[in-house]
Amino acid sequence: MSPEKQARGACVMSRARADKGPFYALGRRVFLLEWRSATYVIPDYCPHRGGPLSLGTRSEDPCAIRCPWHGMSNHIRPMTERAIPAVQVGDAISFILTEDRS
């Protein structure tokens, strides 16, 4: 379940694969999040208890995801602030992970 190419933190993932759910990039579980016409690569953990946000559901607030472990809503804006910068060109999504990112 790793991106097709990984070298020195650079990752390239096909959009078709990334849309199937969470994936591992350089040992870290991440997922794609679509919000306000942008695509983000998000670390797949709830900041409260570490639950997998990729398995969460949108809460009553369309700008939040409900954690599947404890039910707390996580607003999407802070998630995008800790997102891994990504660029999509055609079917390829490229991003760079550094050692200090969680």
MMTF fields as JSON, N, C-alpha, C and O atoms, coordinates in Angstrom:
{
  "mmtfVersion": "1.0.0",
  "mmtfProducer": "UNKNOWN",
  "numBonds": 407,
  "numAtoms": 408,
  "numGroups": 102,
  "numChains": 1,
  "numModels": 1,
  "chainsPerModel": [1],
  "groupsPerChain": [102],
  "chainIdList": ["A"],
  "bondAtomList": [4, 2, 8, 6, 12, 10, 16, 14, 20, 18, 24, 22, 28, 26, 32, 30, 36, 34, 40, 38, 44, 42, 48, 46, 52, 50, 56, 54, 60, 58, 64, 62, 68, 66, 72, 70, 76, 74, 80, 78, 84, 82, 88, 86, 92, 90, 96, 94, 100, 98, 104, 102, 108, 106, 112, 110, 116, 114, 120, 118, 124, 122, 128, 126, 132, 130, 136, 134, 140, 138, 144, 142, 148, 146, 152, 150, 156, 154, 160, 158, 164, 162, 168, 166, 172, 170, 176, 174, 180, 178, 184, 182, 188, 186, 192, 190, 196, 194, 200, 198, 204, 202, 208, 206, 212, 210, 216, 214, 220, 218, 224, 222, 228, 226, 232, 230, 236, 234, 240, 238, 244, 242, 248, 246, 252, 250, 256, 254, 260, 258, 264, 262, 268, 266, 272, 270, 276, 274, 280, 278, 284, 282, 288, 286, 292, 290, 296, 294, 300, 298, 304, 302, 308, 306, 312, 310, 316, 314, 320, 318, 324, 322, 328, 326, 332, 330, 336, 334, 340, 338, 344, 342, 348, 346, 352, 350, 356, 354, 360, 358, 364, 362, 368, 366, 372, 370, 376, 374, 380, 378, 384, 382, 388, 386, 392, 390, 396, 394, 400, 398, 404, 402],
  "bondOrderList": [1, 1, 1, 1, 1, 1, 1, 1, 1, 1, 1, 1, 1, 1, 1, 1, 1, 1, 1, 1, 1, 1, 1, 1, 1, 1, 1, 1, 1, 1, 1, 1, 1, 1, 1, 1, 1, 1, 1, 1, 1, 1, 1, 1, 1, 1, 1, 1, 1, 1, 1, 1, 1, 1, 1, 1, 1, 1, 1, 1, 1, 1, 1, 1, 1, 1, 1, 1, 1, 1, 1, 1, 1, 1, 1, 1, 1, 1, 1, 1, 1, 1, 1, 1, 1, 1, 1, 1, 1, 1, 1, 1, 1, 1, 1, 1, 1, 1, 1, 1, 1],
  "groupList": [{"groupName": "MET", "atomNameList": ["N", "CA", "C", "O"], "elementList": ["N", "C", "C", "O"], "formalChargeList": [0, 0, 0, 0], "bondAtomList": [1, 0, 2, 1, 3, 2], "bondOrderList": [1, 1, 2], "singleLetterCode": "M", "chemCompType": "L-PEPTIDE LINKING"}, {"groupName": "SER", "atomNameList": ["N", "CA", "C", "O"], "elementList": ["N", "C", "C", "O"], "formalChargeList": [0, 0, 0, 0], "bondAtomList": [1, 0, 2, 1, 3, 2], "bondOrderList": [1, 1, 2], "singleLetterCode": "S", "chemCompType": "L-PEPTIDE LINKING"}, {"groupName": "PRO", "atomNameList": ["N", "CA", "C", "O"], "elementList": ["N", "C", "C", "O"], "formalChargeList": [0, 0, 0, 0], "bondAtomList": [1, 0, 2, 1, 3, 2], "bondOrderList": [1, 1, 2], "singleLetterCode": "P", "chemCompType": "L-PEPTIDE LINKING"}, {"groupName": "GLU", "atomNameList": ["N", "CA", "C", "O"], "elementList": ["N", "C", "C", "O"], "formalChargeList": [0, 0, 0, 0], "bondAtomList": [1, 0, 2, 1, 3, 2], "bondOrderList": [1, 1, 2], "singleLetterCode": "E", "chemCompType": "L-PEPTIDE LINKING"}, {"groupName": "LYS", "atomNameList": ["N", "CA", "C", "O"], "elementList": ["N", "C", "C", "O"], "formalChargeList": [0, 0, 0, 0], "bondAtomList": [1, 0, 2, 1, 3, 2], "bondOrderList": [1, 1, 2], "singleLetterCode": "K", "chemCompType": "L-PEPTIDE LINKING"}, {"groupName": "GLN", "atomNameList": ["N", "CA", "C", "O"], "elementList": ["N", "C", "C", "O"], "formalChargeList": [0, 0, 0, 0], "bondAtomList": [1, 0, 2, 1, 3, 2], "bondOrderList": [1, 1, 2], "singleLetterCode": "Q", "chemCompType": "L-PEPTIDE LINKING"}, {"groupName": "ALA", "atomNameList": ["N", "CA", "C", "O"], "elementList": ["N", "C", "C", "O"], "formalChargeList": [0, 0, 0, 0], "bondAtomList": [1, 0, 2, 1, 3, 2], "bondOrderList": [1, 1, 2], "singleLetterCode": "A", "chemCompType": "L-PEPTIDE LINKING"}, {"groupName": "ARG", "atomNameList": ["N", "CA", "C", "O"], "elementList": ["N", "C", "C", "O"], "formalChargeList": [0, 0, 0, 0], "bondAtomList": [1, 0, 2, 1, 3, 2], "bondOrderList": [1, 1, 2], "singleLetterCode": "R", "chemCompType": "L-PEPTIDE LINKING"}, {"groupName": "GLY", "atomNameList": ["N", "CA", "C", "O"], "elementList": ["N", "C", "C", "O"], "formalChargeList": [0, 0, 0, 0], "bondAtomList": [1, 0, 2, 1, 3, 2], "bondOrderList": [1, 1, 2], "singleLetterCode": "G", "chemCompType": "PEPTIDE LINKING"}, {"groupName": "CYS", "atomNameList": ["N", "CA", "C", "O"], "elementList": ["N", "C", "C", "O"], "formalChargeList": [0, 0, 0, 0], "bondAtomList": [1, 0, 2, 1, 3, 2], "bondOrderList": [1, 1, 2], "singleLetterCode": "C", "chemCompType": "L-PEPTIDE LINKING"}, {"groupName": "VAL", "atomNameList": ["N", "CA", "C", "O"], "elementList": ["N", "C", "C", "O"], "formalChargeList": [0, 0, 0, 0], "bondAtomList": [1, 0, 2, 1, 3, 2], "bondOrderList": [1, 1, 2], "singleLetterCode": "V", "chemCompType": "L-PEPTIDE LINKING"}, {"groupName": "ASP", "atomNameList": ["N", "CA", "C", "O"], "elementList": ["N", "C", "C", "O"], "formalChargeList": [0, 0, 0, 0], "bondAtomList": [1, 0, 2, 1, 3, 2], "bondOrderList": [1, 1, 2], "singleLetterCode": "D", "chemCompType": "L-PEPTIDE LINKING"}, {"groupName": "PHE", "atomNameList": ["N", "CA", "C", "O"], "elementList": ["N", "C", "C", "O"], "formalChargeList": [0, 0, 0, 0], "bondAtomList": [1, 0, 2, 1, 3, 2], "bondOrderList": [1, 1, 2], "singleLetterCode": "F", "chemCompType": "L-PEPTIDE LINKING"}, {"groupName": "TYR", "atomNameList": ["N", "CA", "C", "O"], "elementList": ["N", "C", "C", "O"], "formalChargeList": [0, 0, 0, 0], "bondAtomList": [1, 0, 2, 1, 3, 2], "bondOrderList": [1, 1, 2], "singleLetterCode": "Y", "chemCompType": "L-PEPTIDE LINKING"}, {"groupName": "LEU", "atomNameList": ["N", "CA", "C", "O"], "elementList": ["N", "C", "C", "O"], "formalChargeList": [0, 0, 0, 0], "bondAtomList": [1, 0, 2, 1, 3, 2], "bondOrderList": [1, 1, 2], "singleLetterCode": "L", "chemCompType": "L-PEPTIDE LINKING"}, {"groupName": "TRP", "atomNameList": ["N", "CA", "C", "O"], "elementList": ["N", "C", "C", "O"], "formalChargeList": [0, 0, 0, 0], "bondAtomList": [1, 0, 2, 1, 3, 2], "bondOrderList": [1, 1, 2], "singleLetterCode": "W", "chemCompType": "L-PEPTIDE LINKING"}, {"groupName": "THR", "atomNameList": ["N", "CA", "C", "O"], "elementList": ["N", "C", "C", "O"], "formalChargeList": [0, 0, 0, 0], "bondAtomList": [1, 0, 2, 1, 3, 2], "bondOrderList": [1, 1, 2], "singleLetterCode": "T", "chemCompType": "L-PEPTIDE LINKING"}, {"groupName": "ILE", "atomNameList": ["N", "CA", "C", "O"], "elementList": ["N", "C", "C", "O"], "formalChargeList": [0, 0, 0, 0], "bondAtomList": [1, 0, 2, 1, 3, 2], "bondOrderList": [1, 1, 2], "singleLetterCode": "I", "chemCompType": "L-PEPTIDE LINKING"}, {"groupName": "HIS", "atomNameList": ["N", "CA", "C", "O"], "elementList": ["N", "C", "C", "O"], "formalChargeList": [0, 0, 0, 0], "bondAtomList": [1, 0, 2, 1, 3, 2], "bondOrderList": [1, 1, 2], "singleLetterCode": "H", "chemCompType": "L-PEPTIDE LINKING"}, {"groupName": "ASN", "atomNameList": ["N", "CA", "C", "O"], "elementList": ["N", "C", "C", "O"], "formalChargeList": [0, 0, 0, 0], "bondAtomList": [1, 0, 2, 1, 3, 2], "bondOrderList": [1, 1, 2], "singleLetterCode": "N", "chemCompType": "L-PEPTIDE LINKING"}],
  "groupTypeList": [0, 1, 2, 3, 4, 5, 6, 7, 8, 6, 9, 10, 0, 1, 7, 6, 7, 6, 11, 4, 8, 2, 12, 13, 6, 14, 8, 7, 7, 10, 12, 14, 14, 3, 15, 7, 1, 6, 16, 13, 10, 17, 2, 11, 13, 9, 2, 18, 7, 8, 8, 2, 14, 1, 14, 8, 16, 7, 1, 3, 11, 2, 9, 6, 17, 7, 9, 2, 15, 18, 8, 0, 1, 19, 18, 17, 7, 2, 0, 16, 3, 7, 6, 17, 2, 6, 10, 5, 10, 8, 11, 6, 17, 1, 12, 17, 14, 16, 3, 11, 7, 1],
  "groupIdList": [1, 2, 3, 4, 5, 6, 7, 8, 9, 10, 11, 12, 13, 14, 15, 16, 17, 18, 19, 20, 21, 22, 23, 24, 25, 26, 27, 28, 29, 30, 31, 32, 33, 34, 35, 36, 37, 38, 39, 40, 41, 42, 43, 44, 45, 46, 47, 48, 49, 50, 51, 52, 53, 54, 55, 56, 57, 58, 59, 60, 61, 62, 63, 64, 65, 66, 67, 68, 69, 70, 71, 72, 73, 74, 75, 76, 77, 78, 79, 80, 81, 82, 83, 84, 85, 86, 87, 88, 89, 90, 91, 92, 93, 94, 95, 96, 97, 98, 99, 100, 101, 102],
  "secStructList": [7, 7, 7, 1, 3, 3, 3, 6, 6, 3, 3, 3, 3, 3, 2, 2, 2, 2, 6, 6, 1, 7, 3, 3, 3, 6, 6, 3, 3, 3, 3, 3, 3, 3, 3, 6, 6, 3, 3, 3, 3, 3, 3, 1, 1, 7, 6, 6, 6, 7, 7, 7, 4, 4, 4, 7, 3, 3, 7, 1, 1, 6, 6, 3, 3, 3, 7, 6, 6, 6, 7, 7, 3, 3, 3, 2, 2, 2, 2, 2, 2, 6, 1, 5, 7, 3, 3, 3, 3, 6, 6, 3, 3, 3, 3, 3, 7, 7, 6, 6, 7, 7],
  "xCoordList": [0.818, 0.0, 0.86, 0.511, 1.942, 2.784, 2.678, 2.333, 2.972, 2.957, 3.88, 4.82, 3.602, 4.345, 5.818, 6.652, 6.153, 7.555, 7.826, 7.038, 8.936, 9.357, 10.868, 11.591, 11.338, 12.772, 13.037, 12.589, 13.768, 14.126, 12.927, 13.008, 11.835, 10.66, 9.686, 8.564, 10.077, 9.173, 8.272, 8.76, 6.98, 6.011, 5.125, 4.704, 4.853, 3.917, 2.905, 3.277, 1.634, 0.559, -0.452, -0.763, -0.968, -2.03, -3.313, -3.592, -4.074, -5.329, -6.271, -6.964, -6.303, -7.183, -6.854, -7.765, -5.575, -5.177, -5.49, -5.994, -5.2, -5.411, -6.883, -7.219, -7.763, -9.196, -9.754, -10.887, -8.989, -9.484, -9.398, -9.861, -8.84, -8.763, -7.377, -6.548, -7.113, -5.814, -4.695, -4.9, -3.511, -2.34, -1.133, -1.181, -0.061, 1.165, 2.166, 2.373, 2.774, 3.819, 4.981, 4.86, 6.11, 7.303, 6.979, 7.47, 6.154, 5.823, 4.73, 4.404, 4.157, 3.089, 1.766, 1.698, 0.72, -0.602, -1.235, -1.329, -1.664, -2.271, -3.49, -3.688, -4.305, -5.454, -5.705, -5.223, -6.463, -6.825, -8.102, -9.031, -8.143, -9.325, -9.657, -8.811, -10.866, -11.35, -12.133, -13.034, -11.779, -12.496, -12.311, -11.188, -13.419, -13.399, -12.551, -11.672, -12.819, -12.17, -10.668, -9.957, -10.18, -8.756, -8.599, -9.5, -7.456, -7.124, -5.979, -4.969, -6.135, -5.114, -4.686, -5.498, -3.408, -2.911, -2.815, -2.044, -3.62, -3.784, -3.236, -3.514, -2.462, -2.084, -3.354, -4.28, -3.392, -4.615, -4.716, -4.686, -4.834, -5.063, -5.841, -5.682, -6.671, -7.395, -6.429, -5.741, -6.358, -5.424, -5.8, -4.974, -7.021, -7.446, -7.037, -6.427, -7.371, -7.086, -6.412, -6.238, -6.035, -5.306, -6.148, -5.597, -7.453, -8.337, -8.116, -7.642, -8.449, -8.247, -9.334, -10.45, -9.01, -10.003, -10.492, -11.58, -9.701, -10.149, -11.406, -12.153, -11.64, -12.844, -13.97, -15.053, -13.721, -14.735, -15.814, -15.713, -16.836, -17.936, -18.067, -17.635, -18.66, -18.915, -19.991, -21.011, -19.766, -20.73, -21.838, -21.91, -22.684, -23.765, -23.199, -23.811, -22.021, -21.304, -20.547, -19.659, -20.867, -20.187, -18.694, -17.975, -18.231, -16.81, -16.074, -15.015, -16.634, -16.008, -16.136, -17.05, -15.2, -15.223, -15.333, -14.593, -16.263, -16.464, -15.53, -15.521, -14.746, -13.812, -14.588, -15.548, -14.195, -14.912, -14.655, -15.414, -13.619, -13.317, -14.077, -14.571, -14.189, -14.821, -15.932, -16.551, -16.192, -17.334, -17.138, -18.062, -15.987, -15.755, -15.559, -14.912, -16.111, -15.956, -14.648, -14.277, -13.955, -12.7, -12.936, -13.273, -12.762, -12.975, -11.918, -10.759, -12.303, -11.407, -10.311, -9.194, -10.591, -9.57, -8.265, -7.209, -8.268, -6.988, -6.319, -5.091, -7.116, -6.525, -5.776, -4.699, -6.34, -5.665, -4.402, -3.466, -4.371, -3.184, -2.031, -0.87, -2.328, -1.264, -1.123, -0.419, -1.806, -1.748, -0.359, 0.419, -0.088, 1.16, 0.925, 0.028, 1.691, 1.476, 1.516, 2.415, 0.539, 0.429, 0.052, -0.585, 0.455, 0.13, -0.449, 0.102, -1.568, -2.152, -2.016, -2.42, -1.442, -1.326, -1.851, -1.249, -2.971, -3.601, -4.009, -4.727, -3.562, -3.905, -2.847, -3.006, -1.785, -0.7, -0.801, -0.989, -0.673, -0.622, 0.796, 1.252, 1.482, 2.863, 2.914, 2.259, 3.709, 3.887, 5.229, 5.821, 5.7, 6.989, 6.786, 6.191, 7.293, 7.286, 8.675, 9.672, 8.742, 10.027, 10.028, 8.97, 11.178, 11.307, 10.549, 10.091, 10.402, 9.769, 8.251, 7.616, 7.645, 6.173, 5.58, 6.141, 4.444, 3.758, 2.451, 1.723],
  "yCoordList": [-1.198, 0.0, 1.258, 2.239, 1.25, 2.437, 3.148, 2.535, 4.433, 5.171, 4.523, 3.813, 4.773, 4.131, 4.492, 3.648, 5.698, 6.116, 6.821, 7.66, 6.48, 7.167, 7.32, 6.332, 8.529, 8.771, 10.032, 11.119, 9.882, 11.026, 11.878, 13.106, 11.253, 11.977, 12.351, 12.758, 12.227, 12.566, 11.367, 10.248, 11.593, 10.529, 10.906, 12.055, 9.934, 10.121, 8.991, 7.817, 9.34, 8.372, 8.584, 9.726, 7.513, 7.69, 8.066, 7.567, 8.938, 9.382, 8.198, 8.136, 7.264, 6.105, 5.297, 4.839, 5.113, 4.36, 5.147, 4.585, 6.425, 7.248, 7.352, 7.467, 7.312, 7.403, 6.152, 6.17, 5.068, 3.827, 3.831, 2.883, 4.833, 4.893, 5.263, 5.71, 5.083, 5.479, 4.661, 3.539, 5.251, 4.571, 4.963, 5.92, 4.224, 4.504, 5.187, 4.768, 6.233, 6.951, 7.107, 7.761, 6.5, 6.532, 6.137, 6.75, 5.114, 4.581, 5.317, 4.948, 6.346, 7.101, 6.9, 6.955, 6.667, 6.476, 7.841, 8.681, 8.046, 9.31, 9.008, 7.875, 10.038, 9.888, 11.189, 12.246, 11.107, 12.31, 12.895, 12.168, 14.196, 14.911, 15.974, 16.801, 15.955, 16.974, 18.006, 17.659, 19.263, 20.318, 21.626, 22.021, 22.296, 23.597, 23.582, 24.424, 22.634, 22.507, 22.255, 22.507, 21.763, 21.454, 20.023, 19.482, 19.43, 18.096, 18.206, 18.851, 17.575, 17.6, 16.185, 15.261, 16.009, 14.754, 14.98, 15.815, 14.211, 14.441, 13.256, 12.11, 13.502, 12.405, 11.749, 12.443, 10.427, 9.702, 9.386, 8.224, 10.431, 10.217, 11.392, 12.537, 11.084, 12.117, 12.712, 11.963, 14.032, 14.631, 14.359, 14.56, 13.908, 13.656, 12.275, 12.154, 11.229, 9.856, 8.999, 7.797, 9.579, 8.838, 7.987, 7.209, 8.101, 7.313, 7.618, 8.703, 6.684, 6.879, 7.774, 7.318, 9.027, 9.963, 9.58, 9.986, 8.804, 8.37, 7.509, 7.392, 6.914, 6.098, 6.899, 6.366, 8.166, 9.018, 9.408, 9.127, 10.052, 10.524, 12.033, 12.613, 12.652, 14.088, 14.274, 13.585, 15.183, 15.44, 16.348, 16.625, 16.802, 17.716, 18.955, 19.523, 19.366, 20.481, 19.925, 19.09, 20.357, 19.801, 20.12, 19.589, 20.97, 21.318, 20.571, 21.01, 19.437, 18.664, 17.172, 16.726, 16.417, 14.959, 14.411, 14.823, 13.476, 12.855, 11.652, 10.77, 11.622, 10.535, 9.24, 9.243, 8.131, 6.876, 6.25, 5.372, 6.668, 6.079, 6.727, 6.023, 8.055, 8.703, 9.674, 10.271, 9.839, 10.648, 12.144, 12.874, 12.631, 14.076, 14.593, 13.941, 15.752, 16.358, 17.114, 17.848, 16.93, 17.626, 18.545, 18.088, 19.837, 20.792, 20.581, 20.311, 20.701, 20.433, 21.486, 21.148, 22.739, 23.781, 23.451, 23.551, 23.065, 22.706, 21.506, 21.416, 20.587, 19.451, 19.923, 19.412, 20.895, 21.381, 22.16, 22.234, 22.738, 23.466, 22.522, 22.916, 21.275, 20.295, 19.317, 18.311, 19.633, 18.781, 18.804, 19.741, 17.752, 17.65, 18.327, 17.909, 19.345, 20.017, 19.018, 18.181, 19.117, 18.182, 18.929, 19.982, 18.364, 18.912, 17.778, 16.678, 18.05, 17.053, 17.514, 18.623, 16.651, 16.896, 15.641, 14.571, 15.782, 14.617, 13.63, 13.99, 12.384, 11.35, 11.194, 10.356, 11.974, 11.83, 12.892, 14.077, 12.439, 13.34, 13.238, 12.15, 14.364, 14.393, 15.161, 16.191, 14.641, 15.334, 14.92, 13.925, 15.699, 15.432, 15.314, 16.186, 14.216, 14.019, 14.301, 13.918, 14.96, 15.19, 14.388, 13.978, 14.165, 13.336, 13.873, 13.087, 15.195, 15.754, 15.844, 16.252, 15.485, 15.509, 14.27, 13.18, 14.436, 13.273, 13.043, 12.108],
  "zCoordList": [0.0, 0.0, 0.0, 0.658, -0.703, -0.705, -2.04, -3.05, -2.05, -3.322, -4.338, -3.982, -5.589, -6.659, -6.671, -7.0, -6.328, -6.315, -4.995, -4.558, -4.366, -3.156, -3.201, -3.327, -3.103, -3.071, -2.271, -2.637, -1.178, -0.348, 0.034, 0.013, 0.377, 0.832, -0.252, 0.048, -1.511, -2.609, -2.9, -3.063, -2.963, -3.204, -4.385, -4.522, -5.221, -6.322, -6.235, -6.212, -6.186, -6.025, -7.13, -7.471, -7.695, -8.688, -7.956, -6.866, -8.563, -7.958, -7.745, -6.729, -8.685, -8.57, -7.319, -6.63, -7.014, -5.816, -4.552, -3.579, -4.559, -3.371, -3.003, -1.825, -3.997, -3.726, -3.063, -2.581, -3.029, -2.432, -0.918, -0.283, -0.334, 1.121, 1.596, 0.803, 2.885, 3.423, 2.802, 2.339, 2.804, 2.272, 3.102, 3.876, 2.938, 3.669, 2.746, 1.607, 3.256, 2.539, 3.504, 4.54, 3.154, 3.999, 5.438, 6.386, 5.588, 6.898, 7.646, 8.774, 7.048, 7.709, 7.004, 5.776, 7.766, 7.197, 6.928, 7.823, 5.691, 5.272, 4.406, 3.967, 4.167, 3.283, 2.548, 2.955, 1.463, 0.705, 1.263, 1.615, 1.341, 1.789, 0.751, 0.413, 0.252, -0.69, 0.122, 0.886, -0.053, 0.657, -0.086, -0.402, -0.361, -1.036, -2.301, -2.482, -3.157, -4.474, -4.409, -5.382, -3.282, -3.156, -2.636, -1.994, -2.919, -2.445, -1.463, -1.744, -0.309, 0.732, 1.07, 1.031, 1.403, 1.951, 3.462, 3.934, 4.209, 5.649, 6.443, 6.09, 7.51, 8.398, 8.956, 9.377, 8.956, 9.295, 10.786, 11.192, 11.587, 13.015, 13.596, 13.175, 14.557, 15.298, 16.316, 17.009, 16.426, 17.381, 18.84, 19.73, 19.1, 20.473, 20.971, 22.033, 20.209, 20.658, 19.595, 19.799, 18.487, 17.468, 16.55, 15.771, 16.609, 15.754, 14.282, 13.945, 13.398, 11.958, 11.352, 11.102, 11.123, 10.589, 9.197, 8.79, 8.468, 7.144, 7.24, 6.269, 8.386, 8.601, 9.24, 9.483, 9.51, 10.119, 9.125, 7.93, 9.634, 8.803, 8.95, 9.946, 7.956, 8.082, 9.14, 9.125, 10.037, 11.104, 10.583, 9.386, 11.47, 11.083, 10.408, 9.503, 10.863, 10.257, 9.049, 9.227, 7.831, 6.654, 6.607, 5.761, 7.496, 7.532, 8.64, 9.089, 9.084, 10.154, 9.873, 9.179, 10.428, 10.337, 11.753, 12.646, 11.952, 13.263, 13.393, 12.535, 14.475, 14.733, 14.976, 15.747, 14.336, 14.54, 15.908, 16.319, 16.625, 17.928, 19.065, 19.945, 19.078, 20.227, 19.85, 20.73, 18.563, 18.13, 18.133, 17.771, 18.521, 18.538, 17.121, 16.302, 16.835, 15.511, 15.424, 16.34, 14.319, 14.045, 12.865, 11.772, 13.08, 11.996, 10.923, 11.236, 9.687, 8.569, 8.435, 8.043, 8.745, 8.572, 9.303, 8.678, 10.585, 11.22, 10.555, 10.53, 10.02, 9.317, 8.077, 7.768, 7.368, 6.163, 6.536, 5.741, 7.733, 8.171, 8.484, 8.372, 8.876, 9.119, 7.951, 8.045, 6.856, 5.67, 5.052, 5.231, 4.329, 3.597, 2.242, 1.51, 1.89, 0.613, -0.541, -0.62, -1.428, -2.548, -3.821, -3.782, -4.933, -6.244, -7.073, -7.103, -7.748, -8.624, -10.068, -10.417, -10.905, -12.336, -13.022, -12.928, -13.709, -14.317, -13.247, -12.314, -13.365, -12.396, -11.305, -10.418, -11.352, -10.377, -9.288, -9.565, -8.045, -6.904, -6.344, -5.99, -6.265, -5.78, -4.474, -4.317, -3.529, -2.253, -1.672, -2.089, -0.704, -0.08, 1.42, 2.054, 1.977, 3.419, 3.954, 3.342, 5.078, 5.737, 7.022, 7.498, 7.578, 8.772, 9.977, 10.806, 10.1, 11.289, 11.195, 12.168, 10.079, 9.96, 10.587, 10.479, 11.244, 11.812, 11.1, 11.432]
}
